[in-house]
mmCIF file of C-alpha atoms in Angstrom:
data_model
loop_
_atom_site.group_PDB
_atom_site.id
_atom_site.type_symbol
_atom_site.label_atom_id
_atom_site.label_comp_id
_atom_site.label_asym_id
_atom_site.label_seq_id
_atom_site.Cartn_x
_atom_site.Cartn_y
_atom_site.Cartn_z
ATOM 1 C CA MET A 1 0.000 0.000 0.000
ATOM 2 C CA SER A 2 1.459 3.345 -1.030
ATOM 3 C CA ALA A 3 1.931 6.196 1.416
ATOM 4 C CA ARG A 4 2.891 9.849 1.099
ATOM 5 C CA TYR A 5 6.490 10.717 2.013
ATOM 6 C CA SER A 6 8.087 14.118 2.415
ATOM 7 C CA TYR A 7 11.693 14.455 1.277
ATOM 8 C CA ARG A 8 14.560 16.935 1.386
ATOM 9 C CA ALA A 9 17.386 16.649 -1.136
ATOM 10 C CA VAL A 10 20.067 18.707 -2.893
ATOM 11 C CA ASP A 11 21.367 18.600 -6.444
ATOM 12 C CA VAL A 12 25.014 18.576 -7.603
ATOM 13 C CA ALA A 13 25.216 22.364 -7.267
ATOM 14 C CA GLY A 14 23.903 22.203 -3.702
ATOM 15 C CA LYS A 15 20.473 23.630 -4.568
ATOM 16 C CA PRO A 16 17.849 22.253 -2.142
ATOM 17 C CA MET A 17 14.655 20.581 -3.314
ATOM 18 C CA ASN A 18 11.776 19.712 -0.994
ATOM 19 C CA GLY A 19 8.578 17.919 -1.881
ATOM 20 C CA TYR A 20 6.150 15.035 -1.414
ATOM 21 C CA MET A 21 5.908 11.685 -3.186
ATOM 22 C CA ASP A 22 3.467 8.781 -3.085
ATOM 23 C CA ALA A 23 5.470 5.542 -2.915
ATOM 24 C CA GLU A 24 5.490 2.014 -1.480
ATOM 25 C CA SER A 25 8.524 2.622 0.741
ATOM 26 C CA ILE A 26 11.258 5.091 1.728
ATOM 27 C CA GLU A 27 13.693 3.120 -0.469
ATOM 28 C CA GLU A 28 11.547 3.795 -3.541
ATOM 29 C CA VAL A 29 11.653 7.544 -2.862
ATOM 30 C CA GLY A 30 15.422 7.410 -2.350
ATOM 31 C CA SER A 31 15.935 5.477 -5.597
ATOM 32 C CA TRP A 32 13.770 7.941 -7.513
ATOM 33 C CA LEU A 33 15.821 10.888 -6.202
ATOM 34 C CA ALA A 34 19.148 9.162 -6.842
ATOM 35 C CA ASP A 35 18.180 8.307 -10.429
ATOM 36 C CA ARG A 36 17.667 12.012 -11.061
ATOM 37 C CA GLY A 37 21.003 13.062 -9.589
ATOM 38 C CA TYR A 38 19.794 14.276 -6.199
ATOM 39 C CA PHE A 39 21.503 13.610 -2.867
ATOM 40 C CA VAL A 40 19.047 12.622 -0.148
ATOM 41 C CA VAL A 41 19.055 14.681 3.033
ATOM 42 C CA ASP A 42 15.946 13.321 4.698
ATOM 43 C CA ILE A 43 12.929 11.157 3.867
ATOM 44 C CA LYS A 44 10.034 10.515 6.223
ATOM 45 C CA LEU A 45 6.318 9.832 6.272
ATOM 46 C CA ALA A 46 4.382 13.022 5.599
ATOM 47 C CA PRO A 47 2.582 14.341 8.696
ATOM 48 C CA LEU A 48 -1.177 13.969 8.827
ATOM 49 C CA GLN A 49 -1.715 17.724 8.334
ATOM 50 C CA SER A 50 0.129 17.734 5.003
ATOM 51 C CA LEU A 51 -1.870 14.703 3.901
ATOM 52 C CA VAL A 52 -5.073 16.584 4.556
ATOM 53 C CA ILE A 53 -3.883 19.757 2.818
ATOM 54 C CA THR A 54 -2.466 18.091 -0.267
ATOM 55 C CA GLY A 55 -5.323 15.619 -0.491
ATOM 56 C CA LYS A 56 -8.013 18.208 -1.180
ATOM 57 C CA LYS A 57 -9.169 17.279 -4.650
ATOM 58 C CA LYS A 58 -12.687 18.607 -4.442
ATOM 59 C CA ALA A 59 -11.787 22.285 -4.074
ATOM 60 C CA LYS A 60 -13.884 24.668 -6.113
ATOM 61 C CA VAL A 61 -11.924 26.801 -8.552
ATOM 62 C CA SER A 62 -13.867 29.563 -10.288
ATOM 63 C CA SER A 63 -14.062 29.936 -14.058
ATOM 64 C CA ASP A 64 -12.226 33.273 -13.793
ATOM 65 C CA ASP A 65 -9.326 31.618 -11.945
ATOM 66 C CA LEU A 66 -9.141 28.780 -14.479
ATOM 67 C CA ASN A 67 -9.136 31.290 -17.311
ATOM 68 C CA PHE A 68 -6.224 33.091 -15.615
ATOM 69 C CA PHE A 69 -4.358 29.792 -15.274
ATOM 70 C CA PHE A 70 -4.844 28.671 -18.882
ATOM 71 C CA ILE A 71 -3.852 32.017 -20.418
ATOM 72 C CA GLN A 72 -0.836 32.605 -18.167
ATOM 73 C CA LEU A 73 0.448 29.021 -18.446
ATOM 74 C CA SER A 74 0.125 29.143 -22.228
ATOM 75 C CA SER A 75 2.074 32.412 -22.345
ATOM 76 C CA LEU A 76 4.873 31.125 -20.103
ATOM 77 C CA ILE A 77 5.285 27.797 -21.945
ATOM 78 C CA SER A 78 5.216 29.525 -25.352
ATOM 79 C CA ALA A 79 7.972 31.865 -24.096
ATOM 80 C CA GLY A 80 10.178 28.842 -23.346
ATOM 81 C CA CYS A 81 9.733 28.684 -19.565
ATOM 82 C CA PRO A 82 9.945 25.110 -18.161
ATOM 83 C CA LEU A 83 6.644 23.587 -17.076
ATOM 84 C CA LEU A 84 7.472 23.151 -13.372
ATOM 85 C CA MET A 85 8.934 26.656 -13.130
ATOM 86 C CA SER A 86 5.819 28.052 -14.821
ATOM 87 C CA ILE A 87 3.496 26.305 -12.371
ATOM 88 C CA ASP A 88 5.556 27.482 -9.394
ATOM 89 C CA ALA A 89 5.427 31.058 -10.693
ATOM 90 C CA LEU A 90 1.657 30.885 -11.219
ATOM 91 C CA GLU A 91 1.191 29.421 -7.749
ATOM 92 C CA LYS A 92 2.874 32.479 -6.219
ATOM 93 C CA GLN A 93 0.666 34.936 -8.126
ATOM 94 C CA ALA A 94 -2.560 32.905 -8.008
ATOM 95 C CA PRO A 95 -5.550 35.216 -7.370
ATOM 96 C CA SER A 96 -7.295 32.810 -4.960
ATOM 97 C CA LEU A 97 -6.460 30.200 -2.336
ATOM 98 C CA PRO A 98 -8.216 27.299 -4.132
ATOM 99 C CA LEU A 99 -6.132 27.901 -7.278
ATOM 100 C CA LYS A 100 -2.977 28.287 -5.197
ATOM 101 C CA GLY A 101 -3.606 24.943 -3.485
ATOM 102 C CA LEU A 102 -4.436 23.290 -6.804
ATOM 103 C CA LEU A 103 -1.201 24.477 -8.439
ATOM 104 C CA ALA A 104 0.821 23.452 -5.379
ATOM 105 C CA ASP A 105 -0.554 19.912 -5.634
ATOM 106 C CA ILE A 106 0.082 19.731 -9.396
ATOM 107 C CA GLY A 107 3.636 20.964 -8.859
ATOM 108 C CA GLU A 108 4.249 18.300 -6.213
ATOM 109 C CA LYS A 109 2.905 15.567 -8.508
ATOM 110 C CA ILE A 110 5.224 16.663 -11.336
ATOM 111 C CA GLN A 111 8.183 16.857 -8.926
ATOM 112 C CA SER A 112 7.434 13.300 -7.804
ATOM 113 C CA GLY A 113 7.862 12.061 -11.377
ATOM 114 C CA LYS A 114 4.360 12.188 -12.798
ATOM 115 C CA SER A 115 3.593 13.794 -16.128
ATOM 116 C CA PHE A 116 1.526 16.944 -16.389
ATOM 117 C CA SER A 117 -1.485 15.027 -17.717
ATOM 118 C CA GLU A 118 -1.235 12.455 -14.890
ATOM 119 C CA ALA A 119 -1.188 15.289 -12.359
ATOM 120 C CA LEU A 120 -4.258 16.813 -13.986
ATOM 121 C CA LYS A 121 -6.174 13.513 -13.801
ATOM 122 C CA ASN A 122 -6.115 13.776 -10.009
ATOM 123 C CA HIS A 123 -8.295 16.876 -10.417
ATOM 124 C CA ASN A 124 -10.751 15.700 -13.079
ATOM 125 C CA ASN A 125 -13.535 17.447 -11.144
ATOM 126 C CA ILE A 126 -11.848 20.754 -12.090
ATOM 127 C CA PHE A 127 -10.176 20.086 -15.440
ATOM 128 C CA SER A 128 -12.260 18.814 -18.330
ATOM 129 C CA ASN A 129 -11.536 15.587 -20.185
ATOM 130 C CA LEU A 130 -10.950 17.765 -23.233
ATOM 131 C CA PHE A 131 -8.084 19.643 -21.565
ATOM 132 C CA ILE A 132 -6.495 16.484 -20.163
ATOM 133 C CA THR A 133 -6.717 14.761 -23.578
ATOM 134 C CA MET A 134 -5.125 17.735 -25.315
ATOM 135 C CA VAL A 135 -2.289 17.866 -22.773
ATOM 136 C CA GLU A 136 -1.616 14.142 -23.286
ATOM 137 C CA VAL A 137 -1.416 14.700 -27.054
ATOM 138 C CA GLY A 138 0.872 17.685 -26.530
ATOM 139 C CA GLU A 139 3.228 15.694 -24.288
ATOM 140 C CA VAL A 140 3.424 12.755 -26.694
ATOM 141 C CA GLY A 141 3.853 14.921 -29.799
ATOM 142 C CA GLY A 142 6.174 17.491 -28.235
ATOM 143 C CA ILE A 143 3.732 20.313 -29.013
ATOM 144 C CA LEU A 144 2.580 21.165 -25.495
ATOM 145 C CA ASP A 145 3.050 24.894 -26.123
ATOM 146 C CA GLN A 146 0.780 24.813 -29.198
ATOM 147 C CA VAL A 147 -1.838 22.695 -27.459
ATOM 148 C CA LEU A 148 -1.947 24.958 -24.407
ATOM 149 C CA GLU A 149 -2.229 28.031 -26.606
ATOM 150 C CA ARG A 150 -5.154 26.540 -28.531
ATOM 151 C CA TYR A 151 -6.971 25.409 -25.404
ATOM 152 C CA ALA A 152 -6.424 28.795 -23.747
ATOM 153 C CA TYR A 153 -8.085 30.362 -26.795
ATOM 154 C CA ILE A 154 -11.061 27.966 -26.564
ATOM 155 C CA HIS A 155 -11.577 28.513 -22.846
ATOM 156 C CA ASP A 156 -11.094 32.282 -23.012
ATOM 157 C CA SER A 157 -13.536 32.626 -25.928
ATOM 158 C CA THR A 158 -16.164 30.477 -24.178
ATOM 159 C CA HIS A 159 -15.589 32.320 -20.903
ATOM 160 C CA ARG A 160 -16.045 35.734 -22.536
ATOM 161 C CA LEU A 161 -19.119 34.536 -24.432
ATOM 162 C CA ARG A 162 -20.786 33.271 -21.256
ATOM 163 C CA ASN A 163 -19.968 36.528 -19.469
ATOM 164 C CA LYS A 164 -21.532 38.490 -22.333
ATOM 165 C CA MET A 165 -24.687 36.353 -22.151
ATOM 166 C CA PHE A 166 -24.842 36.773 -18.374
ATOM 167 C CA LYS A 167 -24.337 40.547 -18.506
ATOM 168 C CA ALA A 168 -26.873 40.889 -21.325
ATOM 169 C CA MET A 169 -29.527 39.176 -19.205
ATOM 170 C CA ILE A 170 -28.897 41.094 -15.965
ATOM 171 C CA TYR A 171 -31.058 44.141 -16.812
ATOM 172 C CA PRO A 172 -34.083 42.215 -18.171
ATOM 173 C CA VAL A 173 -34.048 39.758 -15.261
ATOM 174 C CA VAL A 174 -33.730 42.511 -12.625
ATOM 175 C CA LEU A 175 -36.520 44.484 -14.314
ATOM 176 C CA LEU A 176 -38.780 41.417 -14.442
ATOM 177 C CA LEU A 177 -38.153 40.462 -10.805
ATOM 178 C CA THR A 178 -38.704 44.058 -9.673
ATOM 179 C CA THR A 179 -41.966 44.214 -11.611
ATOM 180 C CA LEU A 180 -43.206 40.957 -10.086
ATOM 181 C CA PHE A 181 -42.237 42.067 -6.573
ATOM 182 C CA VAL A 182 -43.947 45.452 -6.924
ATOM 183 C CA ALA A 183 -47.040 43.795 -8.401
ATOM 184 C CA TRP A 184 -47.195 41.340 -5.496
ATOM 185 C CA ALA A 185 -46.715 44.068 -2.859
ATOM 186 C CA VAL A 186 -49.356 46.334 -4.409
ATOM 187 C CA LEU A 187 -51.920 43.560 -4.894
ATOM 188 C CA VAL A 188 -51.480 42.091 -1.431
ATOM 189 C CA PHE A 189 -50.911 45.140 0.819
ATOM 190 C CA VAL A 190 -51.809 48.420 -0.927
ATOM 191 C CA PHE A 191 -54.779 47.815 -3.194
ATOM 192 C CA PRO A 192 -57.092 46.031 -0.698
ATOM 193 C CA LYS A 193 -56.841 48.957 1.780
ATOM 194 C CA LEU A 194 -57.594 51.565 -0.886
ATOM 195 C CA ILE A 195 -60.592 49.730 -2.284
ATOM 196 C CA GLY A 196 -61.897 48.547 1.102
ATOM 197 C CA GLU A 197 -63.127 52.032 2.010
ATOM 198 C CA ILE A 198 -64.890 52.435 -1.363
ATOM 199 C CA GLN A 199 -66.576 49.034 -0.994
ATOM 200 C CA ALA A 200 -67.765 50.006 2.478
ATOM 201 C CA SER A 201 -69.731 52.906 0.956
ATOM 202 C CA GLY A 202 -71.731 50.458 -1.167
ATOM 203 C CA GLN A 203 -70.585 52.000 -4.456
ATOM 204 C CA LYS A 204 -70.482 49.697 -7.503
ATOM 205 C CA LEU A 205 -66.940 49.086 -8.663
ATOM 206 C CA PRO A 206 -65.882 49.613 -12.303
ATOM 207 C CA LEU A 207 -64.743 46.578 -14.338
ATOM 208 C CA PRO A 208 -60.963 47.306 -14.157
ATOM 209 C CA THR A 209 -61.251 47.664 -10.390
ATOM 210 C CA GLU A 210 -63.139 44.372 -10.057
ATOM 211 C CA ILE A 211 -60.531 42.556 -12.177
ATOM 212 C CA VAL A 212 -57.642 43.879 -10.073
ATOM 213 C CA LEU A 213 -59.563 43.183 -6.842
ATOM 214 C CA MET A 214 -60.230 39.572 -7.867
ATOM 215 C CA THR A 215 -56.536 39.168 -8.712
ATOM 216 C CA SER A 216 -55.558 40.738 -5.391
ATOM 217 C CA ASN A 217 -57.841 38.408 -3.407
ATOM 218 C CA PHE A 218 -56.554 35.375 -5.291
ATOM 219 C CA VAL A 219 -52.867 36.284 -4.719
ATOM 220 C CA SER A 220 -53.501 37.047 -1.036
ATOM 221 C CA ALA A 221 -55.350 33.765 -0.459
ATOM 222 C CA TYR A 222 -53.133 31.430 -2.466
ATOM 223 C CA PHE A 223 -49.705 33.053 -2.380
ATOM 224 C CA VAL A 224 -48.130 30.303 -0.248
ATOM 225 C CA HIS A 225 -49.717 27.636 -2.463
ATOM 226 C CA MET A 226 -48.383 29.382 -5.591
ATOM 227 C CA LEU A 227 -44.892 29.601 -4.094
ATOM 228 C CA LEU A 228 -44.871 25.927 -3.079
ATOM 229 C CA SER A 229 -46.243 24.936 -6.491
ATOM 230 C CA ALA A 230 -43.478 26.880 -8.231
ATOM 231 C CA ILE A 231 -40.837 25.145 -6.107
ATOM 232 C CA ALA A 232 -42.419 21.744 -6.799
ATOM 233 C CA VAL A 233 -42.523 22.425 -10.542
ATOM 234 C CA TYR A 234 -38.834 23.385 -10.471
ATOM 235 C CA PHE A 235 -37.815 20.166 -8.683
ATOM 236 C CA ILE A 236 -39.973 18.065 -11.011
ATOM 237 C CA TYR A 237 -38.368 19.800 -13.991
ATOM 238 C CA ALA A 238 -34.866 19.214 -12.591
ATOM 239 C CA SER A 239 -35.642 15.536 -11.906
ATOM 240 C CA ILE A 240 -37.027 14.985 -15.416
ATOM 241 C CA LYS A 241 -34.071 16.772 -17.018
ATOM 242 C CA LYS A 242 -31.620 14.449 -15.253
ATOM 243 C CA THR A 243 -33.128 11.411 -16.961
ATOM 244 C CA GLU A 244 -31.967 10.531 -20.479
ATOM 245 C CA SER A 245 -35.392 10.543 -22.148
ATOM 246 C CA GLY A 246 -36.725 13.480 -20.126
ATOM 247 C CA GLY A 247 -33.635 15.605 -20.760
ATOM 248 C CA LEU A 248 -33.797 14.839 -24.478
ATOM 249 C CA PHE A 249 -37.484 15.831 -24.599
ATOM 250 C CA ILE A 250 -36.836 19.127 -22.761
ATOM 251 C CA ASP A 251 -33.864 19.977 -24.997
ATOM 252 C CA ARG A 252 -36.002 19.301 -28.077
ATOM 253 C CA VAL A 253 -38.715 21.606 -26.761
ATOM 254 C CA PHE A 254 -36.225 24.423 -26.146
ATOM 255 C CA ILE A 255 -34.710 24.016 -29.616
ATOM 256 C CA SER A 256 -38.170 24.213 -31.205
ATOM 257 C CA VAL A 257 -38.856 27.646 -29.629
ATOM 258 C CA LYS A 258 -37.951 30.251 -32.229
ATOM 259 C CA VAL A 259 -35.665 32.780 -30.474
ATOM 260 C CA ILE A 260 -34.406 30.487 -27.692
ATOM 261 C CA GLY A 261 -33.852 27.630 -30.156
ATOM 262 C CA SER A 262 -31.798 29.874 -32.433
ATOM 263 C CA LEU A 263 -29.537 30.903 -29.530
ATOM 264 C CA ILE A 264 -29.107 27.282 -28.382
ATOM 265 C CA LYS A 265 -28.242 26.059 -31.895
ATOM 266 C CA GLN A 266 -25.699 28.798 -32.472
ATOM 267 C CA LEU A 267 -24.071 28.210 -29.072
ATOM 268 C CA GLN A 268 -23.806 24.445 -29.638
ATOM 269 C CA ILE A 269 -22.397 24.944 -33.148
ATOM 270 C CA VAL A 270 -19.782 27.363 -31.790
ATOM 271 C CA LEU A 271 -18.723 24.772 -29.183
ATOM 272 C CA PHE A 272 -18.738 21.954 -31.746
ATOM 273 C CA SER A 273 -16.763 23.683 -34.491
ATOM 274 C CA ARG A 274 -14.251 25.475 -32.295
ATOM 275 C CA THR A 275 -13.492 22.482 -30.048
ATOM 276 C CA LEU A 276 -13.293 19.924 -32.846
ATOM 277 C CA GLY A 277 -11.205 22.302 -34.962
ATOM 278 C CA VAL A 278 -8.655 22.844 -32.204
ATOM 279 C CA LEU A 279 -8.410 19.113 -31.439
ATOM 280 C CA LEU A 280 -7.874 18.143 -35.079
ATOM 281 C CA SER A 281 -5.359 20.958 -35.591
ATOM 282 C CA SER A 282 -3.460 19.662 -32.543
ATOM 283 C CA GLY A 283 -3.134 16.208 -34.096
ATOM 284 C CA VAL A 284 -5.734 14.368 -32.018
ATOM 285 C CA PRO A 285 -7.238 11.413 -33.975
ATOM 286 C CA ILE A 286 -10.657 12.216 -35.400
ATOM 287 C CA LEU A 287 -12.595 9.563 -33.433
ATOM 288 C CA THR A 288 -11.000 10.662 -30.158
ATOM 289 C CA SER A 289 -11.707 14.289 -31.082
ATOM 290 C CA ILE A 290 -15.381 13.633 -31.858
ATOM 291 C CA GLN A 291 -15.800 11.710 -28.601
ATOM 292 C CA ALA A 292 -14.225 14.598 -26.637
ATOM 293 C CA VAL A 293 -16.523 17.090 -28.385
ATOM 294 C CA GLU A 294 -19.533 14.910 -27.580
ATOM 295 C CA ARG A 295 -18.756 15.233 -23.873
ATOM 296 C CA THR A 296 -18.546 19.032 -24.042
ATOM 297 C CA MET A 297 -21.978 19.522 -25.633
ATOM 298 C CA GLY A 298 -24.654 20.728 -23.228
ATOM 299 C CA ASN A 299 -27.677 19.841 -25.365
ATOM 300 C CA ARG A 300 -28.694 16.168 -25.587
ATOM 301 C CA CYS A 301 -29.964 16.556 -29.153
ATOM 302 C CA TYR A 302 -26.463 17.550 -30.237
ATOM 303 C CA LYS A 303 -24.876 14.882 -28.038
ATOM 304 C CA ASP A 304 -26.922 12.189 -29.764
ATOM 305 C CA ALA A 305 -26.219 13.624 -33.224
ATOM 306 C CA ILE A 306 -22.452 13.752 -32.594
ATOM 307 C CA SER A 307 -22.504 10.250 -31.098
ATOM 308 C CA ASP A 308 -24.245 9.023 -34.250
ATOM 309 C CA ALA A 309 -21.659 10.850 -36.379
ATOM 310 C CA ARG A 310 -18.820 9.206 -34.433
ATOM 311 C CA GLU A 311 -20.245 5.755 -35.109
ATOM 312 C CA ALA A 312 -20.639 6.586 -38.805
ATOM 313 C CA VAL A 313 -17.029 7.831 -39.041
ATOM 314 C CA SER A 314 -15.807 4.663 -37.307
ATOM 315 C CA ARG A 315 -17.534 2.683 -40.098
ATOM 316 C CA GLY A 316 -15.580 4.602 -42.725
ATOM 317 C CA GLU A 317 -17.895 7.472 -43.614
ATOM 318 C CA SER A 318 -16.655 11.042 -43.844
ATOM 319 C CA LEU A 319 -17.586 13.533 -41.135
ATOM 320 C CA SER A 320 -19.528 15.692 -43.603
ATOM 321 C CA GLN A 321 -21.656 12.686 -44.650
ATOM 322 C CA ALA A 322 -22.334 11.778 -41.030
ATOM 323 C CA ILE A 323 -23.277 15.346 -40.061
ATOM 324 C CA SER A 324 -25.514 15.797 -43.121
ATOM 325 C CA ARG A 325 -28.024 13.338 -41.596
ATOM 326 C CA HIS A 326 -28.819 15.946 -38.941
ATOM 327 C CA ARG A 327 -29.580 19.019 -41.023
ATOM 328 C CA HIS A 328 -32.158 20.163 -38.485
ATOM 329 C CA LEU A 329 -29.194 20.781 -36.162
ATOM 330 C CA PHE A 330 -26.356 21.481 -38.615
ATOM 331 C CA SER A 331 -27.002 23.853 -41.519
ATOM 332 C CA ASP A 332 -25.966 23.253 -45.142
ATOM 333 C CA THR A 333 -23.181 25.814 -44.692
ATOM 334 C CA ILE A 334 -21.585 23.768 -41.906
ATOM 335 C CA VAL A 335 -21.791 20.538 -43.914
ATOM 336 C CA LEU A 336 -20.274 22.293 -46.951
ATOM 337 C CA MET A 337 -17.386 23.828 -44.976
ATOM 338 C CA ILE A 338 -16.562 20.472 -43.356
ATOM 339 C CA SER A 339 -16.667 18.802 -46.785
ATOM 340 C CA VAL A 340 -14.305 21.433 -48.231
ATOM 341 C CA GLY A 341 -11.974 20.983 -45.256
ATOM 342 C CA GLU A 342 -11.901 17.219 -45.805
ATOM 343 C CA GLN A 343 -11.065 17.648 -49.500
ATOM 344 C CA THR A 344 -8.282 20.181 -48.874
ATOM 345 C CA GLY A 345 -6.896 18.445 -45.776
ATOM 346 C CA ASN A 346 -7.498 21.530 -43.610
ATOM 347 C CA ILE A 347 -10.609 20.424 -41.754
ATOM 348 C CA GLY A 348 -9.289 21.661 -38.398
ATOM 349 C CA GLU A 349 -8.574 25.129 -39.744
ATOM 350 C CA MET A 350 -11.962 25.292 -41.511
ATOM 351 C CA LEU A 351 -13.777 24.328 -38.313
ATOM 352 C CA GLU A 352 -11.921 26.978 -36.305
ATOM 353 C CA LYS A 353 -12.881 29.644 -38.870
ATOM 354 C CA MET A 354 -16.466 28.438 -38.790
ATOM 355 C CA GLY A 355 -16.465 28.704 -35.001
ATOM 356 C CA LYS A 356 -15.392 32.356 -35.181
ATOM 357 C CA ILE A 357 -18.106 33.133 -37.762
ATOM 358 C CA TYR A 358 -20.856 31.539 -35.692
ATOM 359 C CA GLU A 359 -19.573 33.194 -32.520
ATOM 360 C CA ARG A 360 -20.078 36.618 -34.145
ATOM 361 C CA ASP A 361 -23.544 35.531 -35.304
ATOM 362 C CA LEU A 362 -24.386 34.358 -31.783
ATOM 363 C CA GLU A 363 -23.345 37.679 -30.252
ATOM 364 C CA SER A 364 -25.479 39.528 -32.814
ATOM 365 C CA THR A 365 -28.498 37.273 -32.145
ATOM 366 C CA LEU A 366 -28.080 37.700 -28.389
ATOM 367 C CA GLU A 367 -27.974 41.484 -28.683
ATOM 368 C CA SER A 368 -31.099 41.450 -30.867
ATOM 369 C CA ALA A 369 -32.966 39.181 -28.422
ATOM 370 C CA VAL A 370 -32.088 41.376 -25.439
ATOM 371 C CA SER A 371 -33.007 44.524 -27.393
ATOM 372 C CA LEU A 372 -36.398 42.952 -28.101
ATOM 373 C CA LEU A 373 -36.928 41.717 -24.538
ATOM 374 C CA GLU A 374 -36.242 45.036 -22.798
ATOM 375 C CA PRO A 375 -39.046 47.064 -24.468
ATOM 376 C CA CYS A 376 -41.442 44.119 -23.993
ATOM 377 C CA LEU A 377 -40.798 44.209 -20.254
ATOM 378 C CA VAL A 378 -41.179 47.993 -20.181
ATOM 379 C CA VAL A 379 -44.519 47.716 -22.035
ATOM 380 C CA PHE A 380 -45.674 45.015 -19.597
ATOM 381 C CA LEU A 381 -44.707 47.170 -16.606
ATOM 382 C CA SER A 382 -46.386 50.244 -18.129
ATOM 383 C CA GLY A 383 -49.571 48.268 -18.835
ATOM 384 C CA PHE A 384 -49.671 46.987 -15.263
ATOM 385 C CA VAL A 385 -49.195 50.483 -13.829
ATOM 386 C CA ALA A 386 -51.899 51.862 -16.163
ATOM 387 C CA LEU A 387 -54.382 49.131 -15.166
ATOM 388 C CA LEU A 388 -53.638 49.687 -11.489
ATOM 389 C CA ALA A 389 -54.108 53.445 -11.878
ATOM 390 C CA LEU A 390 -57.470 52.925 -13.598
ATOM 391 C CA ALA A 391 -58.550 50.461 -10.907
ATOM 392 C CA VAL A 392 -57.775 52.994 -8.167
ATOM 393 C CA TYR A 393 -58.883 56.286 -9.727
ATOM 394 C CA LEU A 394 -62.095 55.224 -11.556
ATOM 395 C CA PRO A 395 -63.968 54.533 -8.277
ATOM 396 C CA ILE A 396 -62.664 57.824 -6.876
ATOM 397 C CA PHE A 397 -63.927 59.722 -9.938
ATOM 398 C CA ASP A 398 -67.323 57.982 -9.656
ATOM 399 C CA MET A 399 -67.481 58.886 -5.994
ATOM 400 C CA GLY A 400 -66.759 62.527 -6.884
ATOM 401 C CA LYS A 401 -69.622 62.551 -9.354
ATOM 402 C CA LEU A 402 -72.004 61.266 -6.704
ATOM 403 C CA VAL A 403 -70.928 63.980 -4.292
ATOM 404 C CA ARG A 404 -71.692 66.633 -6.934
#
């Protein structure tokens, strides 16, 4: 049974090196150090505290921190800085403690003799299979700098795109939630008190007032039931989406909705073309590349289509032929560009270009959708305020007429 040992050693020049290593015995650690030209100073079982610290594999690292890591590591490796030195440098300037701990553990694994990809596999809850696969290809082919640069581009582009989508939706969502909160507060607390006095006088209420009063009474009486029902619907939806058939059905429904479906299709095509293009350009075999892309897709309709395409390619068909069977998900333009890439031998480059084109289209579609949603919410809010004003002031005007 292996255990974790801490060691202290020096090289020929007298430079100290300290670290941890998982091994079967102290002799194994000593042999590993001696084989690499180090003179052993001390080897002992790692204390329990260090085991706990270095054994944290479930730490949460934010997308911003990962983006920092990928971009900075790519820059350092491309500049000719050794891998271990690059990781040590990034550990010192890491913007958060989780990333600092993660890089410290990766550095220790590499110091103990593991490859970069093997060190990453210990943190597969943080690093995607796509990244680990690309690193393995880079190590085997001696193109780690190119692979890291390409992956940094993929992650940074996806990260920026998600941030744009999030920022674009902040104003409409805040406006909608504010409208719903104000509507609830007015219907439950304000409106009943205003109308109660008018009802007490025996005056007949106008139609807008009766409609708002009925709505107010319903919300006041069944608010808790509505809230619990909404929570129940959410959990039922989440449970159905986790199942294979239920998730596929929900994804199909979303794709069939005009504006939402267009956004989903464009996003999935951007992920598909950019990821597959980078993998193929890095020298990853096409079947391995398609399988890696399949795992990155968030929509089950696209997952199934890409899985079907992978099986077709494994039988000897071209990728363009396999994709052409799913023209409801992949347009004629995509099929044509893949076909041209296959004929010219530049399929990876063609896919990367296609990813950039569809990313611009996605940003344009997103801006148009948000531009359309904002005035719709403003109109809804204005209509609600107008109806509420009529419901309040019409009885008051009628009461004034009676006084005259």
